[in-house]
Structures are given as structure tokens and as C-alpha cells.
Coordinates of C-alpha atoms in Angstrom, one line a residue:
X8 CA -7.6 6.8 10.6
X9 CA -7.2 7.5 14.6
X10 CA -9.8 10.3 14.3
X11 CA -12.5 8.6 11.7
X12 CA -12.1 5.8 14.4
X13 CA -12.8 8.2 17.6
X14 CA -15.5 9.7 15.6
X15 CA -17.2 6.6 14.9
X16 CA -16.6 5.1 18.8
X17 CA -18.0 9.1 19.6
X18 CA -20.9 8.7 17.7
X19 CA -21.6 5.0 18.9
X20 CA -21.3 6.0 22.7
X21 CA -23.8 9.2 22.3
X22 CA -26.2 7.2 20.2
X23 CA -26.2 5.2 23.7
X24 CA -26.5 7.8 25.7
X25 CA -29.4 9.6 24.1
X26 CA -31.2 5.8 24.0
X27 CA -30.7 5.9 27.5
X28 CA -31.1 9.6 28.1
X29 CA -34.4 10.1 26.6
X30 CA -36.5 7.5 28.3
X31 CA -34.9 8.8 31.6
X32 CA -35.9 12.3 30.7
X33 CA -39.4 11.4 29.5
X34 CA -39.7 9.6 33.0
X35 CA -38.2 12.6 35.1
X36 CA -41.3 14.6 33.2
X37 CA -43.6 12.1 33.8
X38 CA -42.6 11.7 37.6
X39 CA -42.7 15.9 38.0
X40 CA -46.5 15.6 36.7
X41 CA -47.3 12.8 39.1
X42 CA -46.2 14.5 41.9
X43 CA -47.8 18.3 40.4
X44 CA -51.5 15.9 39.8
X45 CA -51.2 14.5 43.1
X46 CA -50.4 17.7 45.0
X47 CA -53.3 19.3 43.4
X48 CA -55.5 17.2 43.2
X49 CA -55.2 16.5 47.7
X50 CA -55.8 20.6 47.7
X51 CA -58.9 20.6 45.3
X52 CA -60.8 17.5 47.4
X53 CA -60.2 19.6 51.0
X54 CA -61.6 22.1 48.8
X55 CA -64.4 20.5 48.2
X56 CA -65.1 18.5 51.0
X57 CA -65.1 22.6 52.7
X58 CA -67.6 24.1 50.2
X59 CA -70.5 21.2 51.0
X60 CA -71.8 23.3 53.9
X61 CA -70.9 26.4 51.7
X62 CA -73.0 24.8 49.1
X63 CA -76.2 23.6 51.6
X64 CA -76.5 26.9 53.3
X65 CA -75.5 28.9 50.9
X66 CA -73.4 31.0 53.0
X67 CA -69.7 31.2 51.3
X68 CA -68.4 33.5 53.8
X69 CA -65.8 31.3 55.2
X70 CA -65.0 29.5 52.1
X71 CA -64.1 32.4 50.3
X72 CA -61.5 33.6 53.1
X73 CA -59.9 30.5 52.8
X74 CA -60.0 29.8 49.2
X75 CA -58.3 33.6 49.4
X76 CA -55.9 32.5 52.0
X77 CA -54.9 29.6 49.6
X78 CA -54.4 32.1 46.6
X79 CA -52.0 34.3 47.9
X80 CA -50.0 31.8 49.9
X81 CA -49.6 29.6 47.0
X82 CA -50.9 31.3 44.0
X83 CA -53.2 28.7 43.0
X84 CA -56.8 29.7 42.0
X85 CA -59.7 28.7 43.6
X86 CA -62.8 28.9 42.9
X87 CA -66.3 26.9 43.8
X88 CA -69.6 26.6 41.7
X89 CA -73.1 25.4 42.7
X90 CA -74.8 22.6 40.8
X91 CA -75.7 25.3 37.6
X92 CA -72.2 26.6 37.3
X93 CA -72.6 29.8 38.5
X94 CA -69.4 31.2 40.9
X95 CA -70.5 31.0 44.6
X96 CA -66.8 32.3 45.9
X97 CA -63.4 32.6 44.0
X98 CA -60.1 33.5 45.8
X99 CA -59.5 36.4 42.4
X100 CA -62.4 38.7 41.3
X101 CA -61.5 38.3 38.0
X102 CA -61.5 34.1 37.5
X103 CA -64.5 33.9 34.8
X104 CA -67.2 31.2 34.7
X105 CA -66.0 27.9 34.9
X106 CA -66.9 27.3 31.5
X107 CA -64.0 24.9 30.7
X108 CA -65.4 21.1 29.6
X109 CA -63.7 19.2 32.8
X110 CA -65.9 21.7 34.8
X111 CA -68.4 19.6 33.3
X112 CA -67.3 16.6 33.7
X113 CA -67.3 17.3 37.6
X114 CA -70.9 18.6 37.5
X115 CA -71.8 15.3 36.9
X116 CA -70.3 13.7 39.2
X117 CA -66.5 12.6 37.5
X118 CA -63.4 12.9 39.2
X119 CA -60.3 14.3 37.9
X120 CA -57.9 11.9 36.1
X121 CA -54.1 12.7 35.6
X122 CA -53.2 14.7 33.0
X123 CA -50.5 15.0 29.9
X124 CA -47.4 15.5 31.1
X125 CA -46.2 18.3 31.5
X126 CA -43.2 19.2 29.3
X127 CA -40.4 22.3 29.8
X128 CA -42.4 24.0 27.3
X129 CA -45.5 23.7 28.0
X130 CA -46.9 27.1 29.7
X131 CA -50.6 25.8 29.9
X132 CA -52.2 25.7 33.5
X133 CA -53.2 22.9 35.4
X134 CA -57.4 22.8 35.5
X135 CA -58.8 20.3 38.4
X136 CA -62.2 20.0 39.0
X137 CA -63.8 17.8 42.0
X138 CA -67.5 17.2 42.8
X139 CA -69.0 18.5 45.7
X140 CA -71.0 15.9 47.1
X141 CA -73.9 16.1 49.9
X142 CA -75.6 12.6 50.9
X143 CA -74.1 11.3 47.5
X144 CA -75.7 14.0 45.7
X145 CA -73.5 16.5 43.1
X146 CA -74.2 19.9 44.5
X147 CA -71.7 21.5 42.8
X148 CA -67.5 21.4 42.2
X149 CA -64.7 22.6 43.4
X150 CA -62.2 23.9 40.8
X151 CA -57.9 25.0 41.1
X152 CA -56.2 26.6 38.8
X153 CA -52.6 25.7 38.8
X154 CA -49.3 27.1 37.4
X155 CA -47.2 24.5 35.8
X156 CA -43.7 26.2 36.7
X157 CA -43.1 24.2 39.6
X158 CA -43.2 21.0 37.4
X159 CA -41.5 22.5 34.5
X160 CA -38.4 23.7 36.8
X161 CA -38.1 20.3 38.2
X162 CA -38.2 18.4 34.8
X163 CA -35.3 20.9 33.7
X164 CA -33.6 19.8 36.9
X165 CA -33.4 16.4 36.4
X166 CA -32.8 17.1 32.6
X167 CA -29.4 18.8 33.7
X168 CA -28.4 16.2 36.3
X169 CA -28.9 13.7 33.0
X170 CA -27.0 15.8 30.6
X171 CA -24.2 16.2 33.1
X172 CA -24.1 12.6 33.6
X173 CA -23.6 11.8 29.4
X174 CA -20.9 14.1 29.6
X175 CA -19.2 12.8 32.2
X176 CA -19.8 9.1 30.7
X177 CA -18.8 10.6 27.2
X178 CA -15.5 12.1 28.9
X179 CA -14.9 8.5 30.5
X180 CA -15.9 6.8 27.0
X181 CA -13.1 8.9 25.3
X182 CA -10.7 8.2 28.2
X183 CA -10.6 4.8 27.5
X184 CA -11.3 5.2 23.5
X185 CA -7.9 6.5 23.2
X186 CA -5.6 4.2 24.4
X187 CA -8.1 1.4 23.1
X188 CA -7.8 2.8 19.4
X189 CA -4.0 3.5 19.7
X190 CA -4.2 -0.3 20.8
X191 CA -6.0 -1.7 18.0
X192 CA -3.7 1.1 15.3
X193 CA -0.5 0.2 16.8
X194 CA -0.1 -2.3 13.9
X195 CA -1.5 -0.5 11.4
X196 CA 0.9 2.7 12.1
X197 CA 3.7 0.2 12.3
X198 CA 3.1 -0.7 8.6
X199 CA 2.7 2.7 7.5
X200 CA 5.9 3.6 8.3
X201 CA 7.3 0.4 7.9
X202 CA 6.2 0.3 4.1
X203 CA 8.4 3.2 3.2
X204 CA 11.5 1.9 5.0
X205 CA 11.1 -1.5 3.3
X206 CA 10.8 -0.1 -0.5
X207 CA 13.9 1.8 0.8
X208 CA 15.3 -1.6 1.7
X209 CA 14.2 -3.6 -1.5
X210 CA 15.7 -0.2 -3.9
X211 CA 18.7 -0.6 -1.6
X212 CA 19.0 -4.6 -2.0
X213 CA 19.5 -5.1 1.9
X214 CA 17.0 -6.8 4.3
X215 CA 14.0 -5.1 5.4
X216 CA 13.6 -3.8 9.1
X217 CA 10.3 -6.1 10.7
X218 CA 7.5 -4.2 11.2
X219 CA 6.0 -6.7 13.1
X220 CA 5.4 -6.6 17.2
X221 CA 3.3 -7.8 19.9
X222 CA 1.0 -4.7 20.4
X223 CA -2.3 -4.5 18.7
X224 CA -4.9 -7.2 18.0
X225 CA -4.3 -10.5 16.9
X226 CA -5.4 -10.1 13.7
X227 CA -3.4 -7.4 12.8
X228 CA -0.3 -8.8 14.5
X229 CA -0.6 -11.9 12.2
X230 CA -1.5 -9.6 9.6
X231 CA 1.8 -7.7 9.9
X232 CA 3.8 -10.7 10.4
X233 CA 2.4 -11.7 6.9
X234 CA 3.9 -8.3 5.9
X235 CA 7.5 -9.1 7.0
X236 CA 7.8 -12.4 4.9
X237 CA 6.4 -10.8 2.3
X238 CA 8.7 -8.4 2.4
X239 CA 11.4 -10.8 2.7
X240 CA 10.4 -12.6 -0.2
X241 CA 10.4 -9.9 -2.3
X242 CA 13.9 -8.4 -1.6
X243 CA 15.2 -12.0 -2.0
X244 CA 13.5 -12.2 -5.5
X245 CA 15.2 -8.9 -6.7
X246 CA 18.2 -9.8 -5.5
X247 CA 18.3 -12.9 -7.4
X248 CA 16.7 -11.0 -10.3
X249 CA 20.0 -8.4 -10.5
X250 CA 22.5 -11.1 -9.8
X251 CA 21.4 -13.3 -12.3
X252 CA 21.1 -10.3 -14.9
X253 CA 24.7 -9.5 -13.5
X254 CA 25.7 -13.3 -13.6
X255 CA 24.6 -13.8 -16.8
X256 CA 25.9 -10.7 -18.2
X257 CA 29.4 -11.7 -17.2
X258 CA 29.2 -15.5 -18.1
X259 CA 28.1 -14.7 -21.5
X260 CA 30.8 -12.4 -22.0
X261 CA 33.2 -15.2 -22.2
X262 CA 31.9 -17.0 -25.2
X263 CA 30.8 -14.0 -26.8
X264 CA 34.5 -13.4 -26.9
X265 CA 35.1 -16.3 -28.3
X266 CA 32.9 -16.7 -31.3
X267 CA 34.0 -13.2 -32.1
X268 CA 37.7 -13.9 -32.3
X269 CA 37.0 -17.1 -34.0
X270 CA 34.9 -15.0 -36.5
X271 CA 37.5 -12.7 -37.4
X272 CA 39.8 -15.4 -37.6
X273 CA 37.4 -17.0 -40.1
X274 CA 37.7 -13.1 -41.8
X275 CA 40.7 -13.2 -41.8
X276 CA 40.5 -16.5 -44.1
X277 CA 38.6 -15.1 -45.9
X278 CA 40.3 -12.1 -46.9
X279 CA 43.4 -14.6 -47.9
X280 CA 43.6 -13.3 -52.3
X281 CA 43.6 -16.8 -53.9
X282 CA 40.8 -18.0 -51.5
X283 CA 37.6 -19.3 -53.5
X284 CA 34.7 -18.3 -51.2
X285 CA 31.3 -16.9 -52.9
X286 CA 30.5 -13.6 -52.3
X287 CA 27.4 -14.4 -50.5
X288 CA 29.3 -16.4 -47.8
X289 CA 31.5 -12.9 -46.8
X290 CA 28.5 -10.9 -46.6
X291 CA 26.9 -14.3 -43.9
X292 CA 29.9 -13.6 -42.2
X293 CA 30.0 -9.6 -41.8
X294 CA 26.4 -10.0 -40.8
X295 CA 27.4 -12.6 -38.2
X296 CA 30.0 -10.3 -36.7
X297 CA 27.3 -7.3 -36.5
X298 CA 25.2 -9.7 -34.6
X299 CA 28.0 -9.8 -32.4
X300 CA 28.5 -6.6 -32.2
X301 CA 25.4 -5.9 -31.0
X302 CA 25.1 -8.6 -28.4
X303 CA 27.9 -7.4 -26.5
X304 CA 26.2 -4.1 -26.5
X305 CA 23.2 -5.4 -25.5
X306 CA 25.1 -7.5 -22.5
X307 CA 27.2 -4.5 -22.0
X308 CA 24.2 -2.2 -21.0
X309 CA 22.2 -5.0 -19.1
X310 CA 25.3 -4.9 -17.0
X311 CA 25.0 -1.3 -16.8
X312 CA 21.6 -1.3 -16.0
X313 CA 22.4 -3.9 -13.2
X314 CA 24.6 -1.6 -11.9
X315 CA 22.2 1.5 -12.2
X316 CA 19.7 -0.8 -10.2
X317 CA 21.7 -1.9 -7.8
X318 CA 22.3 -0.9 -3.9
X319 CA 22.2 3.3 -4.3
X320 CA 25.3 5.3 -3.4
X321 CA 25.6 7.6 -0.3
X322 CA 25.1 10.9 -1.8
X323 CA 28.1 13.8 -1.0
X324 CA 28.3 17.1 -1.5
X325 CA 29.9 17.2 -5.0
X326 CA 31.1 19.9 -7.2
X327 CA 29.4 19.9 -11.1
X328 CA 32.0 21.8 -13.0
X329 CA 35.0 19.1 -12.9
X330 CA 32.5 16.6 -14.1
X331 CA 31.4 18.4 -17.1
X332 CA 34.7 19.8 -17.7
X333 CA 36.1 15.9 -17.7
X334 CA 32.9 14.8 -19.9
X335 CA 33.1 17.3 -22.2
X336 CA 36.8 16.7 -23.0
X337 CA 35.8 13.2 -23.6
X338 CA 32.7 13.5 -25.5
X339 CA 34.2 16.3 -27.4
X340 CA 36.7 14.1 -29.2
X341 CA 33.4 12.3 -30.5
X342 CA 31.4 15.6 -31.5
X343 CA 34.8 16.4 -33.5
X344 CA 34.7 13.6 -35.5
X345 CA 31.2 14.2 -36.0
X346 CA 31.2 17.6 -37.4
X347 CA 29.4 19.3 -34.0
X348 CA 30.1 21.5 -31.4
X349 CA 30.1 21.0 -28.0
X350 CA 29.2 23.7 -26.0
X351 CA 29.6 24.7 -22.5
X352 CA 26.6 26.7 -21.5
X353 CA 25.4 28.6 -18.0
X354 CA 27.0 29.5 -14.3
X355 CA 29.9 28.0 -12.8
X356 CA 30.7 26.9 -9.5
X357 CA 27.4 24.7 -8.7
X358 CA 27.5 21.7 -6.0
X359 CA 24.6 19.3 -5.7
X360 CA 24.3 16.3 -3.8
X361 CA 24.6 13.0 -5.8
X362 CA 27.6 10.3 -6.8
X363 CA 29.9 11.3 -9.6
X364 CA 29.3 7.6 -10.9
X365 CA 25.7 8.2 -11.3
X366 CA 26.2 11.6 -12.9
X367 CA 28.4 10.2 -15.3
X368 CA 26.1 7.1 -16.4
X369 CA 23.9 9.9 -16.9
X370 CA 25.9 12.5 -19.0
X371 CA 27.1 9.4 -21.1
X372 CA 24.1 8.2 -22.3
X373 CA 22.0 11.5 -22.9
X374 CA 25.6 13.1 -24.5
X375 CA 25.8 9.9 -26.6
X376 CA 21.9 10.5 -27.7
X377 CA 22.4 14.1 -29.0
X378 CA 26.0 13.3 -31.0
X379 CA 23.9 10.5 -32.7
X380 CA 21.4 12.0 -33.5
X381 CA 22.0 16.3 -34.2
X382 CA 22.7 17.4 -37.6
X383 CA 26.7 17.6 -38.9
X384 CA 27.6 21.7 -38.5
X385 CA 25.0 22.1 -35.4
X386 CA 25.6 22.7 -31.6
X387 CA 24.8 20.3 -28.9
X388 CA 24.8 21.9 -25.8
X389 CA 26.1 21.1 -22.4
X390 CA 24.2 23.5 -19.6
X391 CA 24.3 24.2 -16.3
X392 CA 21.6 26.1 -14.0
X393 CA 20.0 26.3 -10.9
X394 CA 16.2 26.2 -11.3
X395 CA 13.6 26.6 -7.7
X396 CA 16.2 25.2 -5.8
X397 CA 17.2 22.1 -8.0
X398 CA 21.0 21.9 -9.5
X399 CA 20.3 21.7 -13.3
X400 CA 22.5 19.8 -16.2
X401 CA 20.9 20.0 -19.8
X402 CA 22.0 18.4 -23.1
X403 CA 20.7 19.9 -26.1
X404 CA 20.8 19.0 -29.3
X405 CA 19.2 20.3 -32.7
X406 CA 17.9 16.8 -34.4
X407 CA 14.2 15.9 -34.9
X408 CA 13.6 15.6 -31.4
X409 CA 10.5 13.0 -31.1
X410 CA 6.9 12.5 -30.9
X411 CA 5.0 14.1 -27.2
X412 CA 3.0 11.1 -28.1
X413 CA 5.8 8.5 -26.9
X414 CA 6.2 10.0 -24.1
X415 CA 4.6 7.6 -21.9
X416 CA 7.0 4.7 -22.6
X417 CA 10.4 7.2 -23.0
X418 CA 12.2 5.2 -20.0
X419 CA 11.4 2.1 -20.6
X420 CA 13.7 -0.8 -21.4
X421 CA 14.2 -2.4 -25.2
X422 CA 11.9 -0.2 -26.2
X423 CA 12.5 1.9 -29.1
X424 CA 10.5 4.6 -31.4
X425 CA 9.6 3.4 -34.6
X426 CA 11.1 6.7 -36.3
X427 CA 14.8 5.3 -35.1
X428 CA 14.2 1.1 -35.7
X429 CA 17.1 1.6 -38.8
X430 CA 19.4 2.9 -35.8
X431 CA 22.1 0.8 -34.1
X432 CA 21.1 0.7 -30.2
X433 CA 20.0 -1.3 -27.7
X434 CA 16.9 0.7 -26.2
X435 CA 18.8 0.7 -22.7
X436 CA 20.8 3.8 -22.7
X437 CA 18.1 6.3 -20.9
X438 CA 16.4 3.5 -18.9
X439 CA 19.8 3.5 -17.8
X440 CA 20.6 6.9 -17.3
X441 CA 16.9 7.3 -15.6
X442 CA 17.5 4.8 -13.1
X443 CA 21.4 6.2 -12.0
X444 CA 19.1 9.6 -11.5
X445 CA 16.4 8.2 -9.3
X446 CA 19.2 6.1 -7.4
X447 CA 20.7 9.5 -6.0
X448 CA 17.4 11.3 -5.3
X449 CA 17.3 13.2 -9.4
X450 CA 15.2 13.1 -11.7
X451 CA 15.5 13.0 -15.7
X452 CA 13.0 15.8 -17.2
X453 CA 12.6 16.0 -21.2
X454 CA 12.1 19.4 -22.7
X455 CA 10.9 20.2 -26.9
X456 CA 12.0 23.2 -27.7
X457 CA 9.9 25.1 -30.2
X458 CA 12.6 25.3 -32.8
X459 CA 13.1 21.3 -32.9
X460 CA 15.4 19.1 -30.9
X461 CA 15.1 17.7 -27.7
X462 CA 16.9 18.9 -24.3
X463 CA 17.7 16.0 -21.5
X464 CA 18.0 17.9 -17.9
X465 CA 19.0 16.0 -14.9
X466 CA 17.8 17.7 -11.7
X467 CA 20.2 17.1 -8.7
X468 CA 19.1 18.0 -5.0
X469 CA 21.7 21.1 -3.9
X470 CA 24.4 20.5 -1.5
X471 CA 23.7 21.7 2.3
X472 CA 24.3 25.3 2.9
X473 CA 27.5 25.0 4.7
X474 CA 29.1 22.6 2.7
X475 CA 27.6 24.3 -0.1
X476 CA 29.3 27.6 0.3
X477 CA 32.8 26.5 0.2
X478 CA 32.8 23.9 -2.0
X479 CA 31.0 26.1 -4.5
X480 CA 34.1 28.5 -3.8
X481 CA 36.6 25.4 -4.5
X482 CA 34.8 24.3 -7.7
X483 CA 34.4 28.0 -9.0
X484 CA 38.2 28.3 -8.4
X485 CA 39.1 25.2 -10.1
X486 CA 37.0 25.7 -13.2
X487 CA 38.0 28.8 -14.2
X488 CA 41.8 26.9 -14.6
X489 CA 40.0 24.2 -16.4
X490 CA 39.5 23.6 -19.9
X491 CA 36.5 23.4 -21.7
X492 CA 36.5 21.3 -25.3
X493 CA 35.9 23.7 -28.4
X494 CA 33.6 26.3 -26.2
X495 CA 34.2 28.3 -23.2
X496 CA 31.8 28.1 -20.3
X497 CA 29.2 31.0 -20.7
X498 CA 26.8 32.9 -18.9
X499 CA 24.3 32.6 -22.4
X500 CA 21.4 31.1 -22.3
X501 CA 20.8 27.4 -22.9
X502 CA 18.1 28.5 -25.7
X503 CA 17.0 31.6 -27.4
X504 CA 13.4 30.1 -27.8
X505 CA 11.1 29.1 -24.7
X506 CA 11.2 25.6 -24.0
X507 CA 8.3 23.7 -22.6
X508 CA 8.4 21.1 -20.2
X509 CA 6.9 18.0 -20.8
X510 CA 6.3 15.7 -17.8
X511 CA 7.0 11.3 -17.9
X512 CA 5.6 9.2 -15.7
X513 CA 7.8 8.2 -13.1
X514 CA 10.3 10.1 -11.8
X515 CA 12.4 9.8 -14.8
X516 CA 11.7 11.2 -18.0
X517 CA 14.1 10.4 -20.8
X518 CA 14.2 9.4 -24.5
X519 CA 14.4 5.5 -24.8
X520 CA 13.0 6.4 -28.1
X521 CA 16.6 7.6 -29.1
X522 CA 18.5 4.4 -28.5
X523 CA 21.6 4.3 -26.8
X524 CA 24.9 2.2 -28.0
X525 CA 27.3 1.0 -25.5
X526 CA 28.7 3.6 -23.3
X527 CA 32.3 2.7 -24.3
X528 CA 33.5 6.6 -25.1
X529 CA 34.1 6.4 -21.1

């Protein structure tokens, strides 16, 4: 914006100095021809006033010595005709008749008038022609020939005087352009990088930096000062807007208790042998507790969630294999029960930079996707890699994957694809996991592979070098003591078949469509 704004103050400044320029240069010219006319036209009169006795006795000796004096002191041709036209003397052999139409015009008696002016680039002489006059009577005229160099050299004189001039005034017009425009953007800059530190703020749930001072124009001052309450404001409303999800989260939780255990105890009435209660009434009452069920699921990821958008950890260098090692072990009990396979695929030893909370919110609700959804007897995969400079995790598994179509709405909250609405869930569970990624500077890629299925990968930022180096060393060490549930960590790849990537908008891309239940195998 600094330059558009020099440019435009630039262009302003010259468009004044040629408005000024030009009518200056057209007078220089002007005043160069004056001078030229009037020069001349003083030589051609003596001239004239010399031929009348030239003229009346016919004798042009000493006219034509002077007239050839004239010539080679100042290269001017003269030359002096009688009443007919015809040459009587000529300071150059070779001058022609004066045949020209101001000739003419002094024949009968005209004077010379100015002429054009004279430009740079004009190379024409300078023809004067003056009467010769003897008791008032025309006898004949007296006519110069002048070169126009001495005019033309002056005009380009004064021409370069003007140009130096608009470039000194443009060099003092940029002088003060620059501090003036760094005035009037001071503001502007201080939003610009104020507007990054401030989403930083709001994502972190503390109070935004002002970005308002007292430099720049009032305007722009108030106008940043407008920017800081805003600002304000809106931290303050998300604040509010996570505590009262987290607020109401935990309040609820207490009742919800409650009418649960006073459900079951009404079950357990129920279940008395010689009660007399119609069939339809238990099956009222096992929906009721469902509907329980699934609001404390529904509170437990909103509290997640919460959590996932709340203030964002300091990321540390962190080792990946005890993480997976520990998830695995969890998540294998599960894939057990289950009839799957949980698989340890890729290197070992990898450190990125990230939280092991946010890691885990992540593992736990793609892991808890792909065991609810794979076929019994197939292999969901747990894999590691390190892809253009990116620490890698995949989950894999072998169900019906989903439609590229829905896509576009894959992180979004509650919402859930119409090919799973028979399926217990919540539509929270990768909104979830999305968010803990972006909180530690990840992102959550989705991946078809070509023989069905769907792959999750969460992309970590790597560890710094340094740190990098040994605690990869540490976390290689400890893994290869570690155990792994039903697979061993391999070197294998994640898939035999190529696997596409397919973008989501945000930074996130995950499958809401695959809803999530309560992360509770933690």
C-alpha cells in the first residue's frame, strides 16, 4: 500500500510539474525568438537604410563589402534587390533570386512581422525582408538570411535548467512523501499486524494486545481505536460462549445423573417376577434410558469440544511412539472384542511438536471411527511416517469409507452423513479431534484409498533439530522395549494401493460423517 500510495503522490506531483513546466518551456521558446526577431530585424533596417544610396546611384560597391563583411563575421546572408527583384549585391555568389513571398511583401512597402517560434526542432532559416525607402518611395528591399541555431540552443538551455528544476522539486516532493505516507500508514500497518496477534488472542481466550496509538491521522486513530473494542468484545463473547458450553455441560451432568439412577431404579421394579406392568411400559422405559444414554454423550463431547476450543497448549518437543504404543494397548482391547486387528505400521523413533493431550483427543476419536465402522476379520491400521517435512499418524480402516461429495461439511459439528443416521453417535467426535489438531499447529487430512475405506492422518509440525536428534534417539530406544497390541511395529507400508488425497476446507479435514460416541475407552 506504501508504494501504490508514493506512486499515486509521484504521479500527482509530476502532473504539476509538467502543468507548470510546459508553459515555462513554451515561454523560454517564445522569449529565444523575440530576442532572434529583434536582433535581426535591427541588422536588416541598417541594411537597408545603407543600400538607399546603393539603390539611387546604382553603385553597390560599398554595400556589397559590407554586406560581405557581415557574412563571414556572423554568417548571416545578405543580400539587396532593386524595386524588380533583381540582386544588386549579395554577401554569397550563390544566394538565388529573392523569390520567396515575404520578399514580396517588402517590395511593396510591408515590414517584417515576428515570426513562429522557433522550436529545438525546427531547422528552417530565418527570412527578413525590409523596404528600402528613398523620399517615401519603395526602391527596393533589403533581405537576411538567418540561422536558427542560436535560438534553438538557447531554448534547449532553458529547457535543461527546467528539467533540472522538476527533478530537484520531484526529489524534494518524495523527501517529504515518505515520512508523510508512513504518517498517514502508521495506523493502517498497526492493524495489519495487529489483526493476526488478536485472532491469536481470541483462539487463545486471553485479551487482545491494542493496536491503537497516537500516530497517523485522526481518522484512522479513531478508526483503530474502534478496532480495539471490537476486538475486546469479541474475545469476551467467546469466552462467555465456552464457559457457558462448559458450565452447562457440567450442571447438566448432575441431574442427568439423577434421572438415570432413578430410571434404573424404576428397572429394577420392573424387573421384580410377580410385577404386573404391560409390556409396552418396559420397552417406554429402555427407550428412556437410551435417551439418556445419549445425552450424556452428547454433554460428554460438548465438554470435550470445550476443551478442544479452549486456550491452546504450549507445544514441546514430544516423542510419537510412547503415545501410540499406550493407544494402541488401549484401543486394542476394543478391536479384540470386535473381531479386528490393530496394526502398528511405519518407522519408529519420530518426535513432532504438539501436546500429548491433543494427540490423544485425536487418536481416540479417529481409532474409535475405524473400530466402528471396519468389517469383523479386517485390519485397521495405526501408521507412522514422515511426509515433506510433516510428522505423520494414519488410521486406516477397511469399511465403506464415505462419499467425496460430503466432504465439504466432514468437520463440522452435529452433523452427520445420511449413510450412518441408524448409528449411535453424536456427530462431535472429529469436529473434536479437528479442532485439538489445529490447536497445536496440525492438521486433519482425509485420504480414499482405491480399494475402499477411509484413512485419517494427522500432520504434526517436526520437533527442532537439536532437540530432535536426541529425543528421536530416546524414543527409538524406548520403543523397541515397548509393546505393541496384536502387531509388531513395521517398516510395511501403510497401503499396498495408492491413496489419493482429498483436501477439506479448513485446516482440518476429518469424517463427521462417521459419528463418534463418547471417548470413554480412555
Amino acid at each position: 500500500m506504501r508504494t501504490r500510495l508514493l506512486v499515486v503522490f509521484g504521479v500527482l506531483v509530476g502532473l504539476l510539474v509538467v502543468g507548470l513546466g510546459a508553459p515555462l518551456a513554451g515561454a523560454a521558446a517564445s522569449a529565444a525568438t523575440s530576442r532572434l526577431f529583434a536582433d535581426r530585424l535591427g541588422d536588416t533596417t541598417r541594411f537597408a537604410a545603407l543600400a538607399q544610396r546603393a539603390v539611387t546611384d546604382d553603385e553597390p560597391g560599398a554595400l556589397a563589402g559590407e554586406l560581405a563583411r557581415y557574412d563571414e563575421l556572423y554568417g548571416i546572408a545578405a543580400v539587396v534587390l532593386d524595386r524588380e527583384g533583381r540582386v544588386l549585391t549579395a554577401s554569397r555568389p550563390e544566394v538565388s533570386d529573392a523569390t520567396v513571398a515575404r520578399v514580396q511583401l517588402a517590395l511593396v512597402g510591408q515590414r517584417s512581422e515576428p515570426p513562429d517560434t522557433v522550436w529545438p526542432w525546427d531547422t528552417a532559416p530565418l527570412l527578413l525582408a525590409e523596404p528600402v525607402l528613398v523620399g517615401g518611395e519603395v526602391r527596393g528591399a533589403a533581405v537576411t538570411v538567418s540561422p536558427t541555431a542560436p535560438a534553438r540552443w538557447e531554448t534547449l538551455r532553458a529547457w535543461a535548467a527546467l528539467a533540472g528544476a522538476a527533478l530537484v522539486a520531484l526529489g524534494i516532493a518524495a523527501g517529504l512523501a515518505l515520512p508523510l505516507v508512513r504518517w498517514i500508514l502508521a495506523p493502517v500497518e498497526s492493524l495489519d499486524r495487529g489483526t493476526a496477534q488478536v485472532a491469536a488472542a481470541v483462539r487463545a481466550g486471553r485479551a487482545p494486545r491494542p493496536v491503537g496509538d497516537d500516530h497517523g491521522p485522526p481518522e484512522l486513530r479513531r478508526l483503530s481505536r474502534h478496532f480495539d473494542q471490537m476486538a475486546v468484545g469479541v474475545t469476551h463473547a467467546l469466552e462467555s460462549q465456552r464457559a457457558f458450553v462448559a458450565d452447562a455441560g457440567h450442571q447438566l451432568r448432575n441431574p442427568l445423573t439423577a434421572l438415570r439412577l432413578r430410571l434404573q431404579n424404576v428397572g429394577a421394579a420392573l424387573a421384580v417376577p410377580d410385577a404386573r406392568v404391560d409390556d409396552a411400559l418396559r420397552d417406554e422405559h429402555g427407550a428412556a434410558l437410551e435417551e439418556t444414554d445419549r445425552l450424556a454423550s452428547v454433554l460428554d463431547a460438548l465438554l470435550a469440544l470445550a476443551r478442544a476450543e479452549g486456550r491452546p497448549p504450549q507445544p514441546v518437543p514430544m516423542p510419537i511412539d510412547p503415545v501410540l504404543d499406550e493407544r494402541a494397548d488401549t484401543w486394542g482391547v476394543l478391536a479384540e472384542h470386535e473381531s479386528l486387528s490393530l496394526r502398528r505400521l511405519g518407522p519408529g523413533g519420530l518426535v513432532a511438536r504438539s501436546d500429548v493431550d491433543s494427540v490423544v483427543a485425536v487418536l481416540d476419536a479417529v481409532l474409535d471411527n475405524a473400530l466402528k465402522y471396519a468389517p469383523p476379520g479386517t485390519d485397521v491400521e495405526l501408521s507412522t511416517a514422515r511426509v515433506d517435512g510433516w510428522v505423520e499418524i494414519g488410521v486406516r480402516d477397511h469399511g465403506d469409507g464415505i462419499d467425496p461429495g460430503e466432504l465439504a461439511r466432514a468437520t463440522d459439528r452435529f452433523w452427520r452423513s445420511p449413510a450412518q443416521d441408524g448409528s449411535a453417535g453424536t456427530g462431535l467426535g472429529l469436529a473434536i479431534a479437528a479442532r485439538s489438531a489445529e490447536r497445536v499447529g496440525g492438521e486433519l487430512l482425509l485420504q480414499l484409498p482405491e480399494d475402499g475405506g477411509l484413512r485419517v492422518v494427522l500432520r504434526l509440525p517436526p520437533a527442532a533439530a537439536p532437540e530432535a536428534d536426541g529425543e528421536r534417539a530416546e524414543a527409538a530406544a524406548g520403543s523397541a522395549d515397548a509393546p505393541v497390541s496384536d502387531a509388531p511395529v513395521s517398516d510395511a507400508p501403510v497401503s499396498d494401493v495408492p491413496v489419493p488425497d482429498v483436501p477439506v476446507s479448513g485446516a482440518a479435514a476429518s469424517r463427521s460423517a462417521v459419528d463418534q460416541s463418547p471417548l470413554t475407552a480412555r
